[in-house]
mmCIF file of C-alpha atoms in Angstrom:
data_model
loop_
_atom_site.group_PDB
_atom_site.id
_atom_site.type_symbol
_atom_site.label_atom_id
_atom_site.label_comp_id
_atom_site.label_asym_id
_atom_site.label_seq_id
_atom_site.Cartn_x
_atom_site.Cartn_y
_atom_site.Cartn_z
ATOM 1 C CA UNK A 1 -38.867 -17.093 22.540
ATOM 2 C CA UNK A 2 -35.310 -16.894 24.379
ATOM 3 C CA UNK A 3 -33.357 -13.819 23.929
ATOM 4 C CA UNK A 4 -30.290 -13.526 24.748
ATOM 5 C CA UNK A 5 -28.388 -10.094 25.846
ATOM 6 C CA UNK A 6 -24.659 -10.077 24.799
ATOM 7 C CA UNK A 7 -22.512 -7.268 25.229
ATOM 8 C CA UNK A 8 -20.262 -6.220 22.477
ATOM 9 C CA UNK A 9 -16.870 -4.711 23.554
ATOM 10 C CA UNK A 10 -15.155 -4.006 19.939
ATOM 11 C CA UNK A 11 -12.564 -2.281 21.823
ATOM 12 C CA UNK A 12 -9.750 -1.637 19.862
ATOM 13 C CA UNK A 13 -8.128 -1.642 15.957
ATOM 14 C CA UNK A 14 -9.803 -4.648 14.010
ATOM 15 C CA UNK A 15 -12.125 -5.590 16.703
ATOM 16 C CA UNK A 16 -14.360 -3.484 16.032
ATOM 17 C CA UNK A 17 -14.652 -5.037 12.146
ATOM 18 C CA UNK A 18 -14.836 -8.903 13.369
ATOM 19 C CA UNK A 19 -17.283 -7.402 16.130
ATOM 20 C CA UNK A 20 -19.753 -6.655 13.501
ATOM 21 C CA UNK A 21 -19.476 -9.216 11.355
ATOM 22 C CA UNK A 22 -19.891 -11.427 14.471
ATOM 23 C CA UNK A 23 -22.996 -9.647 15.546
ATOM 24 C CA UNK A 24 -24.075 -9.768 12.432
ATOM 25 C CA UNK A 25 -24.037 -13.716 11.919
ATOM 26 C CA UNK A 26 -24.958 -14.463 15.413
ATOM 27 C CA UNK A 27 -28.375 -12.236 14.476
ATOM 28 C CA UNK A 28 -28.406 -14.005 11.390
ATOM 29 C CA UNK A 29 -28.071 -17.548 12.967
ATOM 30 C CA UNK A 30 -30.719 -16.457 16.005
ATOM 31 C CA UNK A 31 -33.288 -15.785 12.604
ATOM 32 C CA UNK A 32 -32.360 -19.298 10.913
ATOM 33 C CA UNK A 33 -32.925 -20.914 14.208
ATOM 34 C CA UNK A 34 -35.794 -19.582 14.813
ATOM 35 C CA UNK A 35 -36.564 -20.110 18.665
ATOM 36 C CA UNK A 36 -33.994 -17.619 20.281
ATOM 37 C CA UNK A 37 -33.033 -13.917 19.565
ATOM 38 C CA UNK A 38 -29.890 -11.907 20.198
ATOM 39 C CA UNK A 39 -30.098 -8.444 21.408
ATOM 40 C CA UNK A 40 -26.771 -6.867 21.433
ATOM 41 C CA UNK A 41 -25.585 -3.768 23.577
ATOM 42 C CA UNK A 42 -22.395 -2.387 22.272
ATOM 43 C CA UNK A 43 -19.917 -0.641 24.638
ATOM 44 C CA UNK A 44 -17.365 2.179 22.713
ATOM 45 C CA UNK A 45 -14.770 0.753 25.532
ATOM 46 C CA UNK A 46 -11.571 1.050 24.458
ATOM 47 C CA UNK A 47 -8.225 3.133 23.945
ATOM 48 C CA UNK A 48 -10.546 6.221 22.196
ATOM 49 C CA UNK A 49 -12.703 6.275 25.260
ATOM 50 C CA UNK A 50 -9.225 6.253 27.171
ATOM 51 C CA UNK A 51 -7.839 9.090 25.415
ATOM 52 C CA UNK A 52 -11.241 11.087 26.241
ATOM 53 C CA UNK A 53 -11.796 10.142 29.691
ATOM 54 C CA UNK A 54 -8.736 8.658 30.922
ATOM 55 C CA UNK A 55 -9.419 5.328 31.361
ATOM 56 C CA UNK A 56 -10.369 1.980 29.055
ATOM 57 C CA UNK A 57 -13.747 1.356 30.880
ATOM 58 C CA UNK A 58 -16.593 3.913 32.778
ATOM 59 C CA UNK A 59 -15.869 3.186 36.740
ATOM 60 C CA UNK A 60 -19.073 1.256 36.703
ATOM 61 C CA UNK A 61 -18.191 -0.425 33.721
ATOM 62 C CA UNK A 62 -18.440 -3.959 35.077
ATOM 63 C CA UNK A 63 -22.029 -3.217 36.557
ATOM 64 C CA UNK A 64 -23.227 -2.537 33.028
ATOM 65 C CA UNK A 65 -22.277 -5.835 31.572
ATOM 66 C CA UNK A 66 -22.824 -8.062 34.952
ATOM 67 C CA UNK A 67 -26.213 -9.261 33.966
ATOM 68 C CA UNK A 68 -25.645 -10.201 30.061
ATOM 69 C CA UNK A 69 -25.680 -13.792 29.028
ATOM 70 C CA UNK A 70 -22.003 -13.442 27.570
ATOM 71 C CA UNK A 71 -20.039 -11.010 26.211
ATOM 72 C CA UNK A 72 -18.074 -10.859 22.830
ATOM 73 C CA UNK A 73 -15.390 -8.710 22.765
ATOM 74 C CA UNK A 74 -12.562 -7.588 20.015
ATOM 75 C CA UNK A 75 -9.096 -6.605 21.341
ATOM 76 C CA UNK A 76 -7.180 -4.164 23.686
ATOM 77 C CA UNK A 77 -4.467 -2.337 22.499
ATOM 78 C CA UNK A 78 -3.715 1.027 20.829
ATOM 79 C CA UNK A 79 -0.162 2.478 19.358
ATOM 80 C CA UNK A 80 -1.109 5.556 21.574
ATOM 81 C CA UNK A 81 -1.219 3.697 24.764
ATOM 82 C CA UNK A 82 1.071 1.223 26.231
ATOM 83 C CA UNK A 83 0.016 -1.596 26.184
ATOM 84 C CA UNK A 84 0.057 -2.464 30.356
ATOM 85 C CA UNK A 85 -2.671 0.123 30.228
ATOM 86 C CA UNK A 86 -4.744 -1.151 27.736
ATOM 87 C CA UNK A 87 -4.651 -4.604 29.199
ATOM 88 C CA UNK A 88 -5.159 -3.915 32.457
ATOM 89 C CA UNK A 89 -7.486 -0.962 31.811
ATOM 90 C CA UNK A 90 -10.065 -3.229 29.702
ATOM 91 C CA UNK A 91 -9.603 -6.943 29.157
ATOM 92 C CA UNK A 92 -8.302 -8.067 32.515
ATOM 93 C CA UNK A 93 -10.409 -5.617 34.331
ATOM 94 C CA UNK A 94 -13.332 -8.074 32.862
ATOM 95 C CA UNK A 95 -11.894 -11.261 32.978
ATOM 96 C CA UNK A 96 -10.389 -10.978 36.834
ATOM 97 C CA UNK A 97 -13.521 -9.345 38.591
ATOM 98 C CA UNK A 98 -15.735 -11.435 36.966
ATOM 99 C CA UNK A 99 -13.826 -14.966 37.917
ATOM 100 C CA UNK A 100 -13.249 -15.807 33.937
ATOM 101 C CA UNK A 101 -10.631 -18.909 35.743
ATOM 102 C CA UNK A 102 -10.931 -21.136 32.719
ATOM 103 C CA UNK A 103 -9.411 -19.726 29.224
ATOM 104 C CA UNK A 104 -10.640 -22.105 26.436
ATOM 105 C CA UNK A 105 -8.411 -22.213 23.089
ATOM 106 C CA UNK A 106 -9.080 -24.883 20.955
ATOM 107 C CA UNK A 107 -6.526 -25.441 17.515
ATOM 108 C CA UNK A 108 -7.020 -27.713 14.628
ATOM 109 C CA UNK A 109 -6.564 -27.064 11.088
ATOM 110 C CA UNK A 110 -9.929 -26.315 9.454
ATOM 111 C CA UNK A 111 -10.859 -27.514 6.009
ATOM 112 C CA UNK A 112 -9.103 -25.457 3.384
ATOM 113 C CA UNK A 113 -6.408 -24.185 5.695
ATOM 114 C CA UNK A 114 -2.894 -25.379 5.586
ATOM 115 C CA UNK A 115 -0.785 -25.890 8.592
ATOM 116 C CA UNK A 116 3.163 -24.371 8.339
ATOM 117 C CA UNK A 117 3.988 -27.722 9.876
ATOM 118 C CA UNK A 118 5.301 -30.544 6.669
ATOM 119 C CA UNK A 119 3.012 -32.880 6.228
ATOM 120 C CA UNK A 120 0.212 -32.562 8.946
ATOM 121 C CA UNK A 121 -2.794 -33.396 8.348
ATOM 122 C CA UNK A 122 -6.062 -31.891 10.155
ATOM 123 C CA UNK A 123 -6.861 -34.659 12.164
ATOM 124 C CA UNK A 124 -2.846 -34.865 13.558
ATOM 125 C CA UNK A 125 -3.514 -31.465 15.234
ATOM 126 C CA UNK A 126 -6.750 -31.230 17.288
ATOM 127 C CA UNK A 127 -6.211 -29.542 20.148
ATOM 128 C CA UNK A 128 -8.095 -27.560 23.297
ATOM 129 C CA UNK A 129 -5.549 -25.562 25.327
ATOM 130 C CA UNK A 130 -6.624 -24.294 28.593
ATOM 131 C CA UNK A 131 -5.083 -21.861 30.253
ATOM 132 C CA UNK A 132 -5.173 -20.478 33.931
ATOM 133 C CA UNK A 133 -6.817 -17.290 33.688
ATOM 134 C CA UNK A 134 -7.022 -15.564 37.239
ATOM 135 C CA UNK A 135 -3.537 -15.535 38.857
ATOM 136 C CA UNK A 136 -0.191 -17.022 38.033
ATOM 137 C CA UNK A 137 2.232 -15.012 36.401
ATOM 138 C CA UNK A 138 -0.613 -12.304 35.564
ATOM 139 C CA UNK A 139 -1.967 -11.898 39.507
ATOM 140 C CA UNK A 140 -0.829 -8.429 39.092
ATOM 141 C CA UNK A 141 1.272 -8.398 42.375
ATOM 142 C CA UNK A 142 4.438 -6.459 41.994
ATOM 143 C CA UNK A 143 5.824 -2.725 41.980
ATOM 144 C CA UNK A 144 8.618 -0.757 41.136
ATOM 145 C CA UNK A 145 10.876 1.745 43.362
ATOM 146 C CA UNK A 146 13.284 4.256 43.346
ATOM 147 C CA UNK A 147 11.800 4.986 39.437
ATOM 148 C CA UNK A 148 15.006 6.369 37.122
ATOM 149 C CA UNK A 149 17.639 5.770 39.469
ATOM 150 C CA UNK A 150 20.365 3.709 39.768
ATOM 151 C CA UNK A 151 18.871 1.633 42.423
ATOM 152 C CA UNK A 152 15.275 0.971 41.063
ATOM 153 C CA UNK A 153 14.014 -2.137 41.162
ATOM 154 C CA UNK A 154 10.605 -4.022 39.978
ATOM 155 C CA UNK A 155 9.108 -6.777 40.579
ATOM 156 C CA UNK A 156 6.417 -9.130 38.931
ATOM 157 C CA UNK A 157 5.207 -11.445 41.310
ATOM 158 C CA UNK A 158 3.493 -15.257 40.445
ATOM 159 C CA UNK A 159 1.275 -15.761 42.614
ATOM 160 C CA UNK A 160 -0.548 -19.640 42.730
ATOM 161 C CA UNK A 161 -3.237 -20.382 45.287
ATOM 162 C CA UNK A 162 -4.035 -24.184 45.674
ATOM 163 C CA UNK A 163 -7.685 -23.470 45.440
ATOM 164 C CA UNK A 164 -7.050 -21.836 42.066
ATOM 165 C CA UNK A 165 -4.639 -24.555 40.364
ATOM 166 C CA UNK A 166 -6.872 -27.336 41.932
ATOM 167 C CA UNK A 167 -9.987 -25.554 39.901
ATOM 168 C CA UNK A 168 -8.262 -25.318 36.679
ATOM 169 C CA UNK A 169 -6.798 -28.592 37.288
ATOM 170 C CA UNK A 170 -10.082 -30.531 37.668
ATOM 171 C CA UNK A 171 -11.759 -28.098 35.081
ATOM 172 C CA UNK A 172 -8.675 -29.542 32.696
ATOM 173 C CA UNK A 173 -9.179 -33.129 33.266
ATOM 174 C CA UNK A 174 -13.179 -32.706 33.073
ATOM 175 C CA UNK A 175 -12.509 -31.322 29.437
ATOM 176 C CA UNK A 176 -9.929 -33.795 29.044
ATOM 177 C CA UNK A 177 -12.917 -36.393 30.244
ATOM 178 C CA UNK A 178 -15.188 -35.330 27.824
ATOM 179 C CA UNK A 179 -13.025 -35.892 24.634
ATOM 180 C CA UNK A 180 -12.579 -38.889 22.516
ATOM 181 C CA UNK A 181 -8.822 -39.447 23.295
ATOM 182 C CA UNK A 182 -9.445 -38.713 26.687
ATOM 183 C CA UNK A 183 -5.577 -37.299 26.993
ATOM 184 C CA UNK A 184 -4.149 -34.191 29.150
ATOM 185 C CA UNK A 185 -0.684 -33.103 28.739
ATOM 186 C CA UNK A 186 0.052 -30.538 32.103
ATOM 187 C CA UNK A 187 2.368 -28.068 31.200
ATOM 188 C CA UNK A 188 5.050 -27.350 33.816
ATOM 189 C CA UNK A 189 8.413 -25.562 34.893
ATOM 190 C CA UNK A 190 9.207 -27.042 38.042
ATOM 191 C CA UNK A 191 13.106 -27.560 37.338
ATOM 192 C CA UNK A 192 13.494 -23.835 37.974
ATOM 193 C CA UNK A 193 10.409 -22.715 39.396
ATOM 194 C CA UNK A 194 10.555 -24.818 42.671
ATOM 195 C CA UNK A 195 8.184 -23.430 44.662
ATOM 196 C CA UNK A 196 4.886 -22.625 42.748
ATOM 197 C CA UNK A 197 5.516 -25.184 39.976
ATOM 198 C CA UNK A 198 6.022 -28.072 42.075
ATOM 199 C CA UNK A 199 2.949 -27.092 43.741
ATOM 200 C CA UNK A 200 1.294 -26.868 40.629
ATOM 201 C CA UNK A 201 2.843 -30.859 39.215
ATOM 202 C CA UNK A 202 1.764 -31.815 43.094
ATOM 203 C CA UNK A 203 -1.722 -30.597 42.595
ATOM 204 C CA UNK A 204 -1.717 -31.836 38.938
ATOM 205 C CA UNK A 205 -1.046 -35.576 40.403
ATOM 206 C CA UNK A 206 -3.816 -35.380 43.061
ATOM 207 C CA UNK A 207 -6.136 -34.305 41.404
ATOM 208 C CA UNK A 208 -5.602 -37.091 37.993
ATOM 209 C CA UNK A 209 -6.310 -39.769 40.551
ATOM 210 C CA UNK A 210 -10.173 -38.546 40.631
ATOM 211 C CA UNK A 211 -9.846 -39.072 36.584
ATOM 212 C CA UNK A 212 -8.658 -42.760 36.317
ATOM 213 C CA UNK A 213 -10.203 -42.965 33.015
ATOM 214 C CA UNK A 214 -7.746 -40.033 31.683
ATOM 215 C CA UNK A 215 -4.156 -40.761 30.631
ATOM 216 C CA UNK A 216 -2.319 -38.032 31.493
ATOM 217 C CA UNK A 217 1.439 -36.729 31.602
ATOM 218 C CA UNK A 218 3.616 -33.416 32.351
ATOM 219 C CA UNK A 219 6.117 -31.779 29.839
ATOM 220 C CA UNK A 220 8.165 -29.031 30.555
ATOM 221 C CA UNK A 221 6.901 -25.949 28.534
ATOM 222 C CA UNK A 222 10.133 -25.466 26.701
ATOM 223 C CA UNK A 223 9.963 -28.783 25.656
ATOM 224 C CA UNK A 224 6.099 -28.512 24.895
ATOM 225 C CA UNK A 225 7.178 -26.087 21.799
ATOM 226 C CA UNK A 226 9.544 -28.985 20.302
ATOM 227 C CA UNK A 227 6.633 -31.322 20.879
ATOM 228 C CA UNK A 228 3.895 -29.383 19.401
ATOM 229 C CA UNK A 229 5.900 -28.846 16.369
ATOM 230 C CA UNK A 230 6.888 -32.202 15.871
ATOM 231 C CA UNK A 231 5.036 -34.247 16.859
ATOM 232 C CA UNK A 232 1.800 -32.728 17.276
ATOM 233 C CA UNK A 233 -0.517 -35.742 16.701
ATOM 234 C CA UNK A 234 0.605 -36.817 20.828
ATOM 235 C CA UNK A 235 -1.327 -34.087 22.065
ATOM 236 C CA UNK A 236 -5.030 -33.139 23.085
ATOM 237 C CA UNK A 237 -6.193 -31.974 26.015
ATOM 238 C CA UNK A 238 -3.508 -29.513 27.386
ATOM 239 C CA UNK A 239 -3.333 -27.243 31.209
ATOM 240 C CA UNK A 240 -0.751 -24.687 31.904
ATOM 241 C CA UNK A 241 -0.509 -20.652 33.397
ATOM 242 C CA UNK A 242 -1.423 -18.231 32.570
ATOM 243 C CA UNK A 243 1.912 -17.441 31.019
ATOM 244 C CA UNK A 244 2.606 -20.530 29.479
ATOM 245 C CA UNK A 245 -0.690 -21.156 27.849
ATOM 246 C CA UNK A 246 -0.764 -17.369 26.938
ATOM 247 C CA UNK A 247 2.248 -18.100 24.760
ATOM 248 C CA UNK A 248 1.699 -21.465 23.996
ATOM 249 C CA UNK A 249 -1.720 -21.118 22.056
ATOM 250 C CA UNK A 250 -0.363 -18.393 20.178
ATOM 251 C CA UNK A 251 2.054 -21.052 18.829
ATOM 252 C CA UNK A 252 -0.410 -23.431 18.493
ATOM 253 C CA UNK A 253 -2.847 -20.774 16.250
ATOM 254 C CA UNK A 254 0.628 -20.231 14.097
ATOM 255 C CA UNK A 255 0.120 -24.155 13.491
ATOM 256 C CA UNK A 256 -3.316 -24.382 12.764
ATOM 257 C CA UNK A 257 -2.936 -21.678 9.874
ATOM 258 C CA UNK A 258 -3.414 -18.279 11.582
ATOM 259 C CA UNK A 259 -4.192 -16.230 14.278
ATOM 260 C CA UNK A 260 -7.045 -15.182 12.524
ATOM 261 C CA UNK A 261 -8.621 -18.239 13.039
ATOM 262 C CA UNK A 262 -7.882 -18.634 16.487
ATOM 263 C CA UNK A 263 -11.224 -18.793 19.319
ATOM 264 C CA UNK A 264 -10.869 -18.191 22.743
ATOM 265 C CA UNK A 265 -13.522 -18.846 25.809
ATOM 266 C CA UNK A 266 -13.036 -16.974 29.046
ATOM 267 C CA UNK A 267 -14.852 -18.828 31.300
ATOM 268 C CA UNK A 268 -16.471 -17.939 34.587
ATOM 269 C CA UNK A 269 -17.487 -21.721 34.758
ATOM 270 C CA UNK A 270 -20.072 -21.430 37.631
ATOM 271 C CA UNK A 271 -22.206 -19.198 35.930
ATOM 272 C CA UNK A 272 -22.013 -16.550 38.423
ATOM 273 C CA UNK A 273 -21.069 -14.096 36.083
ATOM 274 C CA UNK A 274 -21.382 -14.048 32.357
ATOM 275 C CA UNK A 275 -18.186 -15.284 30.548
ATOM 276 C CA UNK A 276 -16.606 -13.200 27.417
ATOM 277 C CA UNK A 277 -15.829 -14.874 23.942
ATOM 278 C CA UNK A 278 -12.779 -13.126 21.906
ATOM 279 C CA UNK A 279 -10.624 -13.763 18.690
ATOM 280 C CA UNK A 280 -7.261 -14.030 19.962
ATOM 281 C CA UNK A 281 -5.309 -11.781 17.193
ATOM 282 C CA UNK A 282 -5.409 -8.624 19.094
ATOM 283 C CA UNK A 283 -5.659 -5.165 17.525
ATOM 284 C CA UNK A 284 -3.840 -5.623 13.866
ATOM 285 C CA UNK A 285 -3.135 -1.643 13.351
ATOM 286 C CA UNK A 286 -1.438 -2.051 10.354
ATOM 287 C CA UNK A 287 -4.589 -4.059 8.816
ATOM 288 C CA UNK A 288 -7.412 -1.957 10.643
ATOM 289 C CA UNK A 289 -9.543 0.121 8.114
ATOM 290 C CA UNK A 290 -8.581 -2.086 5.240
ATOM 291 C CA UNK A 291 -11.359 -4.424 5.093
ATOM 292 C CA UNK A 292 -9.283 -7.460 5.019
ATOM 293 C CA UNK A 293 -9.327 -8.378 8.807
ATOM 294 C CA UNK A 294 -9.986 -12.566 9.510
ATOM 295 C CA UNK A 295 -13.317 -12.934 11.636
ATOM 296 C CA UNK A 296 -12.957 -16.441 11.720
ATOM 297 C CA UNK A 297 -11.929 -16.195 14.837
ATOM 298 C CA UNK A 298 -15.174 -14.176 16.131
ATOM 299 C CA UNK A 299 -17.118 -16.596 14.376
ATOM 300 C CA UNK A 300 -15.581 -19.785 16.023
ATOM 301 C CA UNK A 301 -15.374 -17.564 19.145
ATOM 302 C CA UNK A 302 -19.317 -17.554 18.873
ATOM 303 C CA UNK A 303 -19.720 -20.882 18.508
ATOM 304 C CA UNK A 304 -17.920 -21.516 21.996
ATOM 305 C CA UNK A 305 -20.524 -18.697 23.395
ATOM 306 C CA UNK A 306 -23.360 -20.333 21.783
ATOM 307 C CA UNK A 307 -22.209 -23.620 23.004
ATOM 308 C CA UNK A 308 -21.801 -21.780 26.186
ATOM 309 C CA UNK A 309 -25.416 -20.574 26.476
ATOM 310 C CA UNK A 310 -26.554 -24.496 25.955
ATOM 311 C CA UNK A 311 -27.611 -23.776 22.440
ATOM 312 C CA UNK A 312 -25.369 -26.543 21.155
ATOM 313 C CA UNK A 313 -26.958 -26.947 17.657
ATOM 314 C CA UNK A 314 -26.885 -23.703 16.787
ATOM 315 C CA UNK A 315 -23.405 -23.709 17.808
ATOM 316 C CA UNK A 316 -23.039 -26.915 15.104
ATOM 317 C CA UNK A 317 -24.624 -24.978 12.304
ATOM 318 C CA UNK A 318 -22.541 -22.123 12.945
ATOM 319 C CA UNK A 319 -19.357 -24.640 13.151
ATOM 320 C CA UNK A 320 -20.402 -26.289 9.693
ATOM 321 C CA UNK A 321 -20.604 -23.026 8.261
ATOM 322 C CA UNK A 322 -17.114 -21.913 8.980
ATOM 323 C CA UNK A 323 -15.713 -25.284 7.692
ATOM 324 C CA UNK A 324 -17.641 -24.805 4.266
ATOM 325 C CA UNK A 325 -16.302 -21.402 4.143
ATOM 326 C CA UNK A 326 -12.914 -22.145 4.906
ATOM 327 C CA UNK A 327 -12.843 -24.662 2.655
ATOM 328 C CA UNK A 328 -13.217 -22.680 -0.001
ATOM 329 C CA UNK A 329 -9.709 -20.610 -0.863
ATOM 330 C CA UNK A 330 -12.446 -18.046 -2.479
ATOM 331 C CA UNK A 331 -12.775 -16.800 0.893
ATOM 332 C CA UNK A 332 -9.353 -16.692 2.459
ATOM 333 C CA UNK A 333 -8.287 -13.306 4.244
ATOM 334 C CA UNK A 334 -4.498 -11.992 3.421
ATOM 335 C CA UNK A 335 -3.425 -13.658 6.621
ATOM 336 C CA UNK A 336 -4.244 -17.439 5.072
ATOM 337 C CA UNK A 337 -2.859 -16.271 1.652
ATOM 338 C CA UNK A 338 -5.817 -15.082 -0.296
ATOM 339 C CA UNK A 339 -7.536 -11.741 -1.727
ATOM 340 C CA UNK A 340 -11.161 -12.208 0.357
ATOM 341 C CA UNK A 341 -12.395 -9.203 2.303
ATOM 342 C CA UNK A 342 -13.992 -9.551 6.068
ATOM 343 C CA UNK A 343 -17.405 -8.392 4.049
ATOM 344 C CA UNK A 344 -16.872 -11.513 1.939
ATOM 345 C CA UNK A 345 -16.217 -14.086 4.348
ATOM 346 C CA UNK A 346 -19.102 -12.843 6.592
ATOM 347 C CA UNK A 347 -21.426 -13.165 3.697
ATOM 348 C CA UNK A 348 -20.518 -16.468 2.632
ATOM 349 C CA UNK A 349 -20.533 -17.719 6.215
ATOM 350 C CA UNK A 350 -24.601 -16.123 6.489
ATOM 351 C CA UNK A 351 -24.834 -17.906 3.209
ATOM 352 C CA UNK A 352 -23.866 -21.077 4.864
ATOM 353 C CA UNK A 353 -25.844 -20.801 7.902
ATOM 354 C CA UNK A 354 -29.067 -20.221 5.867
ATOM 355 C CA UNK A 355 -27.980 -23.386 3.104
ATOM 356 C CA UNK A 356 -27.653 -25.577 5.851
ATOM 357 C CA UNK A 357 -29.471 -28.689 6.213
ATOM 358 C CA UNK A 358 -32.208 -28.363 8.756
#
């Protein structure tokens, strides 16, 4: 039998709720399956270790993960910490060492779940958004000087490498290959950004004429809000920075229902290091100890691992189960307008997994 090591990063707030109920249903779907196991190593990483040791992560934090299969991890940020630290200190310190290029957000509105947008339907809002994950507007090159004077200055630097936008390109258009519509939208600013972002749309074009079967075109991202709020049902496949995309799939969650719904992939796409799976809702304080957080989002975020770890019909049980759950209002979290605790949806989603057809 197969097992599987995954390390579990709760981190901070919620994510340590939707941790465990994720652990708990991919254990549960590893026992339904019946030919792999999960064995789970959980890392107290976080802002409570920082606030003991001074730091998000042990100095050989990194080395203690580097051999897992994947790693599923909750959220950075803590009301005691700014939040550059936290970020920096934890998440990115993963995602950047480790090559995690391709961030992997797919939207659509899930059975039971009703999009803010009039009249949408589930099928008019299917959508994978991947964003640039290793440089961009989050390189981390920059500085500050001449700190509480007059004078001081600072500086965030973008920094875009053709051998990164060509990888995320191609990775883009692969997706964009691989999916029914076969459509990429490539999310640009080049009317004001005229150095990077016109390498980026000159890289974009190149690289679409290895993909002749994929229809593609470019939007500029402040008119990619209008157009995913109006008329969503022209989109699929979409590219953009890390900036962009970062902002851009938090809009598209809002659409889909929630961003406790909402998956995300970081991808180290060569397999040279193990990529990490996260909900993309962050910490939720104000919720955290109440019972009522969303793990949809960890759930769907382990179907993208599983998926990721080639065990693609696990991942579909897993899938179905979330649908059936979600498509009963019983089991809708305060965030999608309903009285269900995280206890109750994890239950019902176990429930699921073991009803499921064979």
């Amino acid at each position: 039998m197969k097992t599987y090591k995954i390390a579990a990063i709760p981190g901070d707030g919620i994510g340590g709720e939707v941790i465990s109920a994720g652990v708990e249903v991919l254990q549960a779907l590893a026992k339904r399956e019946g030919h792999f196991a999960v064995a789970v190593d959980t890392f107290d990483w976080g802002g409570e270790y920082y606030k003991t040791h001074g730091r998000m992560m042990p100095a050989n934090g990194r080395d203690l993960i580097r051999h897992h299969d994947a790693i599923l991890f909750g959220s950075a940020g803590h009301p005691d910490i700014p939040d550059h630290v936290t970020l920096w200190g934890l998440r990115l310190a993963i995602c950047q060492p480790f090559d995690q290029y391709a961030n992997v957000r797919p939207t659509r509105i899930l059975p039971g779940i009703t999009s803010p947008l009039r009249g949408v339907e589930g099928n008019e809002l299917d959508w994978v958004i991947v964003r640039e994950n290793s440089e961009g507007e989050y390189a981390g090159v920059g500085g500050r000087v001449h700190q509480g004077l007059p004078i001081e200055a600072a500086t965030d630097v973008s920094m875009f490498t053709r051998a990164g936008v060509e990888r995320i390109m191609r990775f883009a258009f692969r997706l964009a290959q691989s999916r029914p519509r076969k459509l990429l939208t490539v999310v640009t600013k080049s009317n004001a950004q005229r150095h990077a972002m016109v390498m980026w749309d000159e890289i974009a074009t190149t690289v679409a004429a290895e993909f002749p079967d994929v229809t593609w075109d470019k939007m500029l991202v402040d008119a990619m809000t209008v157009r995913m709020v109006m008329k969503p049902q022209t989109l699929d496949t979409i590219v953009a920075t890390n900036l962009h995309a970062d902002i851009l799939s938090d809009l598209a969650a809002a659409l889909a229902g929630s961003l406790g719904i909402a998956p995300t992939a970081n991808l180290n796409p060569e397999r040279t290091f193990p990529s990490m799976f996260e909900p993309i809702h962050g910490s939720a304080f104000d919720i955290t100890g109440k019972g009522i957080a969303n793990p949809i989002g960890t759930f769907w975020s382990s179907v993208m691992l599983l998926d990721h770890l080639g065990e693609a019909a696990a991942a579909r049980r897993l899938m179905a189960a979330i649908e059936r759950v979600t498509g009963d209002a019983r089991f809708h979290t305060p965030d999608l307008g309903g009285h269900a605790r995280t206890t109750d949806v994890t239950a019902a989603v176990i429930d699921a997994i073991n009803g499921a057809n064979s």
